[in-house]
Amino acid sequence: MAKPLELDAQWLERISEQVTGLNYGHVTITVHDGRIVQIDRTERTRYDGPSQKQQVPSESSQQSKQRDNSSTGEALRIVQ
């Protein structure tokens, strides 16, 4: 049978500190023999839109690339 978790005001404060201000991410509490031994905090950063490198090129720029590459004999295949 599992031992009851030993939790005091100090651990509650530590957990609260790790959770406070966390927008995206997780807090992992490691317990050994009914005692908290470690708290891990992983914070993620989320961005609203894609960066310029991740944006899909417009149709006109795709046609321009095809035209430029076809003049050199290279084939350009666009996969969406």
PDB file of C-alpha atoms in Angstrom:
ATOM      1  CA  MET A   1       0.000   0.000   0.000  1.00  0.00           C
ATOM      2  CA  ALA A   2       1.220   3.508  -0.816  1.00  0.00           C
ATOM      3  CA  LYS A   3       2.531   5.700   1.954  1.00  0.00           C
ATOM      4  CA  PRO A   4       0.580   8.895   2.626  1.00  0.00           C
ATOM      5  CA  LEU A   5       2.189  11.944   1.067  1.00  0.00           C
ATOM      6  CA  GLU A   6       4.080  14.154   3.505  1.00  0.00           C
ATOM      7  CA  LEU A   7       3.137  17.705   2.543  1.00  0.00           C
ATOM      8  CA  ASP A   8       3.871  20.776   4.649  1.00  0.00           C
ATOM      9  CA  ALA A   9       3.555  24.546   4.180  1.00  0.00           C
ATOM     10  CA  GLN A  10       7.058  24.771   2.710  1.00  0.00           C
ATOM     11  CA  TRP A  11       6.234  22.319  -0.097  1.00  0.00           C
ATOM     12  CA  LEU A  12       2.914  24.043  -0.767  1.00  0.00           C
ATOM     13  CA  GLU A  13       4.813  27.328  -1.137  1.00  0.00           C
ATOM     14  CA  ARG A  14       7.388  25.740  -3.479  1.00  0.00           C
ATOM     15  CA  ILE A  15       4.654  24.247  -5.660  1.00  0.00           C
ATOM     16  CA  SER A  16       2.800  27.564  -5.722  1.00  0.00           C
ATOM     17  CA  GLU A  17       5.981  29.381  -6.810  1.00  0.00           C
ATOM     18  CA  GLN A  18       6.447  26.985  -9.724  1.00  0.00           C
ATOM     19  CA  VAL A  19       2.846  27.259 -10.931  1.00  0.00           C
ATOM     20  CA  THR A  20       2.559  31.042 -10.521  1.00  0.00           C
ATOM     21  CA  GLY A  21       3.015  32.865 -13.825  1.00  0.00           C
ATOM     22  CA  LEU A  22       3.062  29.695 -15.918  1.00  0.00           C
ATOM     23  CA  ASN A  23       1.063  30.371 -19.103  1.00  0.00           C
ATOM     24  CA  TYR A  24       1.909  27.238 -21.087  1.00  0.00           C
ATOM     25  CA  GLY A  25       3.805  24.241 -19.781  1.00  0.00           C
ATOM     26  CA  HIS A  26       3.724  21.773 -16.948  1.00  0.00           C
ATOM     27  CA  VAL A  27       4.943  21.198 -13.420  1.00  0.00           C
ATOM     28  CA  THR A  28       6.043  17.678 -12.492  1.00  0.00           C
ATOM     29  CA  ILE A  29       6.274  16.652  -8.847  1.00  0.00           C
ATOM     30  CA  THR A  30       8.454  13.615  -8.135  1.00  0.00           C
ATOM     31  CA  VAL A  31       7.579  11.593  -5.026  1.00  0.00           C
ATOM     32  CA  HIS A  32       9.750   8.856  -3.459  1.00  0.00           C
ATOM     33  CA  ASP A  33       8.529   6.862  -0.463  1.00  0.00           C
ATOM     34  CA  GLY A  34       5.707   9.309   0.225  1.00  0.00           C
ATOM     35  CA  ARG A  35       7.989  12.379   0.167  1.00  0.00           C
ATOM     36  CA  ILE A  36       8.306  15.060  -2.490  1.00  0.00           C
ATOM     37  CA  VAL A  37      11.905  15.019  -3.663  1.00  0.00           C
ATOM     38  CA  GLN A  38      11.828  17.152  -6.802  1.00  0.00           C
ATOM     39  CA  ILE A  39       9.756  19.713  -8.699  1.00  0.00           C
ATOM     40  CA  ASP A  40      10.374  20.233 -12.431  1.00  0.00           C
ATOM     41  CA  ARG A  41       8.908  23.158 -14.339  1.00  0.00           C
ATOM     42  CA  THR A  42       8.808  23.183 -18.123  1.00  0.00           C
ATOM     43  CA  GLU A  43       7.586  26.405 -19.675  1.00  0.00           C
ATOM     44  CA  ARG A  44       6.556  26.665 -23.312  1.00  0.00           C
ATOM     45  CA  THR A  45       6.446  29.784 -25.420  1.00  0.00           C
ATOM     46  CA  ARG A  46       3.659  30.004 -27.971  1.00  0.00           C
ATOM     47  CA  TYR A  47       3.541  32.451 -30.843  1.00  0.00           C
ATOM     48  CA  ASP A  48       0.279  33.595 -32.433  1.00  0.00           C
ATOM     49  CA  GLY A  49       1.214  33.309 -36.112  1.00  0.00           C
ATOM     50  CA  PRO A  50       3.824  31.575 -38.244  1.00  0.00           C
ATOM     51  CA  SER A  51       7.165  33.264 -38.768  1.00  0.00           C
ATOM     52  CA  GLN A  52       8.036  34.677 -42.178  1.00  0.00           C
ATOM     53  CA  LYS A  53      10.060  31.573 -43.059  1.00  0.00           C
ATOM     54  CA  GLN A  54       7.078  29.338 -42.273  1.00  0.00           C
ATOM     55  CA  GLN A  55       4.539  31.294 -44.321  1.00  0.00           C
ATOM     56  CA  VAL A  56       3.273  29.665 -47.495  1.00  0.00           C
ATOM     57  CA  PRO A  57       4.367  31.696 -50.539  1.00  0.00           C
ATOM     58  CA  SER A  58       1.627  33.443 -52.492  1.00  0.00           C
ATOM     59  CA  GLU A  59       0.499  32.117 -55.874  1.00  0.00           C
ATOM     60  CA  SER A  60       2.252  34.928 -57.768  1.00  0.00           C
ATOM     61  CA  SER A  61       5.607  34.179 -56.111  1.00  0.00           C
ATOM     62  CA  GLN A  62       5.153  30.456 -56.864  1.00  0.00           C
ATOM     63  CA  GLN A  63       4.516  31.238 -60.539  1.00  0.00           C
ATOM     64  CA  SER A  64       7.550  33.510 -60.577  1.00  0.00           C
ATOM     65  CA  LYS A  65       9.716  30.680 -59.164  1.00  0.00           C
ATOM     66  CA  GLN A  66       8.388  28.265 -61.783  1.00  0.00           C
ATOM     67  CA  ARG A  67       9.118  30.751 -64.562  1.00  0.00           C
ATOM     68  CA  ASP A  68      12.643  31.445 -63.268  1.00  0.00           C
ATOM     69  CA  ASN A  69      13.518  27.756 -62.890  1.00  0.00           C
ATOM     70  CA  SER A  70      11.965  26.663 -66.185  1.00  0.00           C
ATOM     71  CA  SER A  71      14.293  29.003 -68.080  1.00  0.00           C
ATOM     72  CA  THR A  72      17.296  27.088 -66.721  1.00  0.00           C
ATOM     73  CA  GLY A  73      15.794  23.708 -67.561  1.00  0.00           C
ATOM     74  CA  GLU A  74      15.058  22.805 -63.933  1.00  0.00           C
ATOM     75  CA  ALA A  75      11.633  21.566 -62.898  1.00  0.00           C
ATOM     76  CA  LEU A  76      10.014  22.983 -59.769  1.00  0.00           C
ATOM     77  CA  ARG A  77       7.382  20.927 -58.017  1.00  0.00           C
ATOM     78  CA  ILE A  78       5.271  22.645 -55.372  1.00  0.00           C
ATOM     79  CA  VAL A  79       3.784  20.358 -52.732  1.00  0.00           C
ATOM     80  CA  GLN A  80       1.010  21.699 -50.559  1.00  0.00           C
TER      81      GLN A  80
END
